[in-house]
Short mmCIF file of C-alpha atoms in Angstrom, two decimals:
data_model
loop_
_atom_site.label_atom_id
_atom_site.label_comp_id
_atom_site.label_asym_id
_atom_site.label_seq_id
_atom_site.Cartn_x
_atom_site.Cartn_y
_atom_site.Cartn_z
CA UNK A 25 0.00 0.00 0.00
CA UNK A 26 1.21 3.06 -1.14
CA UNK A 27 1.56 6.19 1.00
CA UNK A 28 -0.37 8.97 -1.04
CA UNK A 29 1.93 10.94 -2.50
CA UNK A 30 2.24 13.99 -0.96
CA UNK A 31 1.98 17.15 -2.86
CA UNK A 32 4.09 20.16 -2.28
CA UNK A 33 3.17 23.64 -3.09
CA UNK A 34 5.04 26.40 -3.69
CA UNK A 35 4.65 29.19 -0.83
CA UNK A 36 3.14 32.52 -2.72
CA UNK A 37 4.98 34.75 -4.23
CA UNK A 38 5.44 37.88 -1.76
CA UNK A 39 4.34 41.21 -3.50
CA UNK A 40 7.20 43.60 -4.17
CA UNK A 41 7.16 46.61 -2.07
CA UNK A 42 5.74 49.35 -3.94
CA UNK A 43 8.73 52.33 -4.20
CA UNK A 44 7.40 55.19 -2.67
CA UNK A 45 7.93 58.51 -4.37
CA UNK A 46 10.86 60.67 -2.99
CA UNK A 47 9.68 63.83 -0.50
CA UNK A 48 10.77 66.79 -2.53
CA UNK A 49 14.09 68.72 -0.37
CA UNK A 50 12.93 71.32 2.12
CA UNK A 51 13.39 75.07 1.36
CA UNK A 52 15.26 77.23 3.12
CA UNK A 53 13.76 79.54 4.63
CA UNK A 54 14.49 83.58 4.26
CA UNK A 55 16.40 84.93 6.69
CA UNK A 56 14.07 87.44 8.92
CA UNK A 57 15.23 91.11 8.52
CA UNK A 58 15.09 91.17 12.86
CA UNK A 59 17.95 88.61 12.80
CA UNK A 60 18.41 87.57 16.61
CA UNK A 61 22.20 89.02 17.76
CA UNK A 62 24.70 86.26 17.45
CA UNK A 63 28.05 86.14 18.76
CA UNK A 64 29.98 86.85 15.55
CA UNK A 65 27.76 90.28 14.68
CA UNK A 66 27.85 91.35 18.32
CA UNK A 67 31.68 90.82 18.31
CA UNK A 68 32.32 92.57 15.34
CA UNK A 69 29.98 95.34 16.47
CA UNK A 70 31.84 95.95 19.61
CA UNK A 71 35.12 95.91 17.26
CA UNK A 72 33.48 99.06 15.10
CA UNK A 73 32.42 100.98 18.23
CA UNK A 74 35.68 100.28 19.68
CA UNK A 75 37.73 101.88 16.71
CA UNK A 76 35.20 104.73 16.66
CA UNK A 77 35.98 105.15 20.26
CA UNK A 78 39.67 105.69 19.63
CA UNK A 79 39.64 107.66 16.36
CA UNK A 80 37.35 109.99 18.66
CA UNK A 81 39.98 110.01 21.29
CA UNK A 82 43.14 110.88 18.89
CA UNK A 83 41.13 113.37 17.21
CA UNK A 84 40.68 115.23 20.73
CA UNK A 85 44.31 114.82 21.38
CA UNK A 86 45.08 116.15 18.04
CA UNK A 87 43.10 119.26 18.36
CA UNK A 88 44.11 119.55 22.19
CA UNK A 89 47.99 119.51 21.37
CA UNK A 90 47.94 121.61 17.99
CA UNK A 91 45.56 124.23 19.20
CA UNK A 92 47.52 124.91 21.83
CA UNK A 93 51.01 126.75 22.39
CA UNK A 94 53.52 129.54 23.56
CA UNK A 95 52.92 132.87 22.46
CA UNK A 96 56.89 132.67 21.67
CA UNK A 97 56.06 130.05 19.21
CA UNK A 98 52.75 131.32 17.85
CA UNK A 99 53.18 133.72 15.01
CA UNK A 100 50.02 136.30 15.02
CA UNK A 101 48.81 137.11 11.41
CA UNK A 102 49.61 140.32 10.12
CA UNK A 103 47.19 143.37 10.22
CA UNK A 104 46.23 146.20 8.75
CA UNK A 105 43.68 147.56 10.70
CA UNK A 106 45.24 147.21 13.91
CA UNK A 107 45.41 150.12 16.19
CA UNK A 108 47.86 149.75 19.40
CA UNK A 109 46.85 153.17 20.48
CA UNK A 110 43.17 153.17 20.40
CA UNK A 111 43.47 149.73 22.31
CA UNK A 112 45.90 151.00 24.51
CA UNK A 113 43.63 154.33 25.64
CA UNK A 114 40.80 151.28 26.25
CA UNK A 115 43.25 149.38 28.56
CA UNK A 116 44.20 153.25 30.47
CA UNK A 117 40.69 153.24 31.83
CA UNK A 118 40.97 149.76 33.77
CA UNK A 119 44.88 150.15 35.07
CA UNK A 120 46.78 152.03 37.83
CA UNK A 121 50.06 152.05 35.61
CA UNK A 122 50.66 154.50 32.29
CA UNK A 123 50.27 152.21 29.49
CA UNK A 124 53.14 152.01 26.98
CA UNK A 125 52.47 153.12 23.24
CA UNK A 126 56.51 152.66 22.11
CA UNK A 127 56.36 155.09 18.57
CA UNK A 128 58.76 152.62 16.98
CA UNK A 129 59.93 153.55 13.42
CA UNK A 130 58.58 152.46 10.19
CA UNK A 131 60.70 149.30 10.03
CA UNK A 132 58.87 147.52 12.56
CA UNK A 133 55.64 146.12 12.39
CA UNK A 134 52.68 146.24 15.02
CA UNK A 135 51.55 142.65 14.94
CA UNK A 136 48.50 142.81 18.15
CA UNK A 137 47.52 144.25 20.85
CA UNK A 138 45.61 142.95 24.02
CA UNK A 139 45.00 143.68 27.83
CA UNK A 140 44.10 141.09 29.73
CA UNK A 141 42.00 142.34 32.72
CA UNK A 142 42.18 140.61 36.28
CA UNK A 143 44.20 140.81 39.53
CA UNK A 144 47.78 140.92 38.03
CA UNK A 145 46.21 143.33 34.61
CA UNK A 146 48.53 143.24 31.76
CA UNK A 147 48.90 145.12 28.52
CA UNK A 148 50.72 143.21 25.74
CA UNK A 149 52.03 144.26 21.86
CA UNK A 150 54.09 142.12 19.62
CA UNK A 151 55.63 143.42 17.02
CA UNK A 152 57.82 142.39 13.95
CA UNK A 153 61.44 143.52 13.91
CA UNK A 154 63.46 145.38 11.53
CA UNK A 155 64.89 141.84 11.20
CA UNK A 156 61.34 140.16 10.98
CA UNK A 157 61.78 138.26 14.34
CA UNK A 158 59.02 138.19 16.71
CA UNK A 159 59.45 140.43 19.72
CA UNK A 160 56.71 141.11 22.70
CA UNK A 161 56.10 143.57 25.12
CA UNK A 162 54.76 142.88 28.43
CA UNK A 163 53.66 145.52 30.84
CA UNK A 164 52.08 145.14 34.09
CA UNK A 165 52.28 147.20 37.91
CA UNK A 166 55.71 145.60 38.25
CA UNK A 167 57.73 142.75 36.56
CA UNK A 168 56.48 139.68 38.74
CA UNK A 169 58.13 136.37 39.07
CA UNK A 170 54.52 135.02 37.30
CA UNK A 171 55.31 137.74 34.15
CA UNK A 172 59.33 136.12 34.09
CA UNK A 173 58.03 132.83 34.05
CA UNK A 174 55.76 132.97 31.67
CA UNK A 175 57.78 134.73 28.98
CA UNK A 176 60.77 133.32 29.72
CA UNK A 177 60.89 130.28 31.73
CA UNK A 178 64.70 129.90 33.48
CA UNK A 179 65.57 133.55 33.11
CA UNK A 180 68.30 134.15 33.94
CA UNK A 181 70.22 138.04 34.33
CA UNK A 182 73.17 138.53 32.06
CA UNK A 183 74.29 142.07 33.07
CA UNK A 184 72.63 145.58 34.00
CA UNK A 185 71.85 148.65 30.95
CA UNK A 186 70.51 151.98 31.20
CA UNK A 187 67.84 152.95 28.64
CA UNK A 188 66.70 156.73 28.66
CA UNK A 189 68.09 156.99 32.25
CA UNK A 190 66.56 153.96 33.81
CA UNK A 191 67.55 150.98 35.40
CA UNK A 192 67.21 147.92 33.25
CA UNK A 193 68.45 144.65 33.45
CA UNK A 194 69.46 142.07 30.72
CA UNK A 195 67.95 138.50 30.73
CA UNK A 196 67.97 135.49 28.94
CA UNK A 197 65.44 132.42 29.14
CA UNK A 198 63.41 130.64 27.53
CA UNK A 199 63.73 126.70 26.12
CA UNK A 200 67.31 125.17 25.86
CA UNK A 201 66.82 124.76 22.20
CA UNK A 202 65.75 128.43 21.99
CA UNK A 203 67.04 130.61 23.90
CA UNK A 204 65.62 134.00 24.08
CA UNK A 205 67.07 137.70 24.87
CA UNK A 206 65.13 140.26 27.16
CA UNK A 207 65.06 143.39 28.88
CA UNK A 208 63.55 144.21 31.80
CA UNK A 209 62.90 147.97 33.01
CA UNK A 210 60.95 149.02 36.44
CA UNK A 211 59.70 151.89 37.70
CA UNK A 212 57.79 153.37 40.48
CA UNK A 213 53.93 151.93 39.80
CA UNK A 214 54.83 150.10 36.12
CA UNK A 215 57.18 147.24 34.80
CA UNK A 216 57.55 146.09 31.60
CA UNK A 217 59.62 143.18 29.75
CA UNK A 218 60.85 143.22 26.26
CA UNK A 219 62.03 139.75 24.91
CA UNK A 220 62.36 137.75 21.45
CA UNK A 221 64.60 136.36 19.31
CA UNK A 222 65.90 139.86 17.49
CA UNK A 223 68.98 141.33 18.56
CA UNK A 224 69.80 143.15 21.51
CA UNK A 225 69.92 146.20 19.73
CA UNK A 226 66.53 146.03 18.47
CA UNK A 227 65.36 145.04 22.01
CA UNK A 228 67.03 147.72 23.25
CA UNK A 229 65.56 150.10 20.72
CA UNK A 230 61.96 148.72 21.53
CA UNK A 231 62.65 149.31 25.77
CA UNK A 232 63.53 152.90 24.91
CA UNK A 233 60.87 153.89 22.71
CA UNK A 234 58.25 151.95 25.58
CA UNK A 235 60.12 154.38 28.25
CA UNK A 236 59.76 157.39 26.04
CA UNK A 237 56.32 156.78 26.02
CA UNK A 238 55.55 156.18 29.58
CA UNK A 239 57.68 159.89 29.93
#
């Protein structure tokens, strides 16, 4: 007896997955206008204000050192219109000492004139020289230590004159690399200083012509 043959089927075929269709690439988006700050952008922000900052600063030092000097190294412009005397009868009204007026001759040059007002007044004229150096004339009540200083720092007193019969005394001062000349006359309620880089000639011809004045 035969065993019934026994019949083998073949398992069904499996269905082949069905490809789904790719999902198309996202878009980027647009960056917003109101970007959020970030730490590159606020760095380099900080960087801008920064050099701002110090091209502000140097500017301001620029001005501040420039703008600012001796009056032996500041050269006043040239004018026409100046009038030494007119100022000087202005300046009469507010001092206790006869102002100075020097009538110098036609070779020099009045350059300005000014009075500054205060406790220690003074009246001051610079002038060009016959030579075309730079020479000033400060007057005050007396020739102070402050007036010395200030016109020529370190002065020093080189010897004694006398200029239309007063009692004057020579000086030098004034930077190392510059040295500058002076005279100095005094009286009983005035002082004045005469100092530049001309000649002591021309000084001396300035000091006489501010004594001639003062009579």
């Amino acid at each position: 007896m035969h065993d019934p043959d026994h019949e083998t089927s073949a398992p069904p075929e499996q269905a082949a997955p069905t490809a789904q269709p790719a999902s198309p690439a996202p878009r980027p988006q647009p960056k917003s206008a109101y970007e959020l700050p970030s730490k590159k952008n606020t760095v380099l922000r900080n960087m801008v204000w920064a050099l701002a900052l110090t091209m502000a600063v140097v500017v301001v030092i620029g001005i501040a050192f420039f703008g600012v000097g001796s009056d032996l190294k500041r050269e006043p412009l040239e004018n026409s219109e100046l009038d030494v005397s007119a100022s000087a009868e202005r300046a009469q009204r507010s001092v206790p000492f006869p102002v100075a007026v020097p009538a110098v001759g036609e070779e020099w040059s009045e350059r300005s004139a000014r009075f500054a007002d205060g406790q220690d007044p003074r009246w001051v004229v610079q002038y060009s020289s016959p030579q075309g150096q730079l020479v000033t004339l400060t007057e005050g009540s007396e020739v102070s230590a402050p007036m010395l200083s200030a016109a020529l720092p370190g002065s020093v007193v080189e010897g004694e004159l006398t200029i239309e019969g007063a009692e004057c005394s020579l000086l030098s001062g004034g930077e190392q690399s510059s040295r500058q000349l002076g005279i100095s006359c005094q009286g009983t309620d005035w002082g004045f200083l005469v100092h530049g880089d001309a000649e002591q000639a021309e000084l001396e011809e300035l000091a006489g012509a501010a004594l001639t004045s003062i009579g």
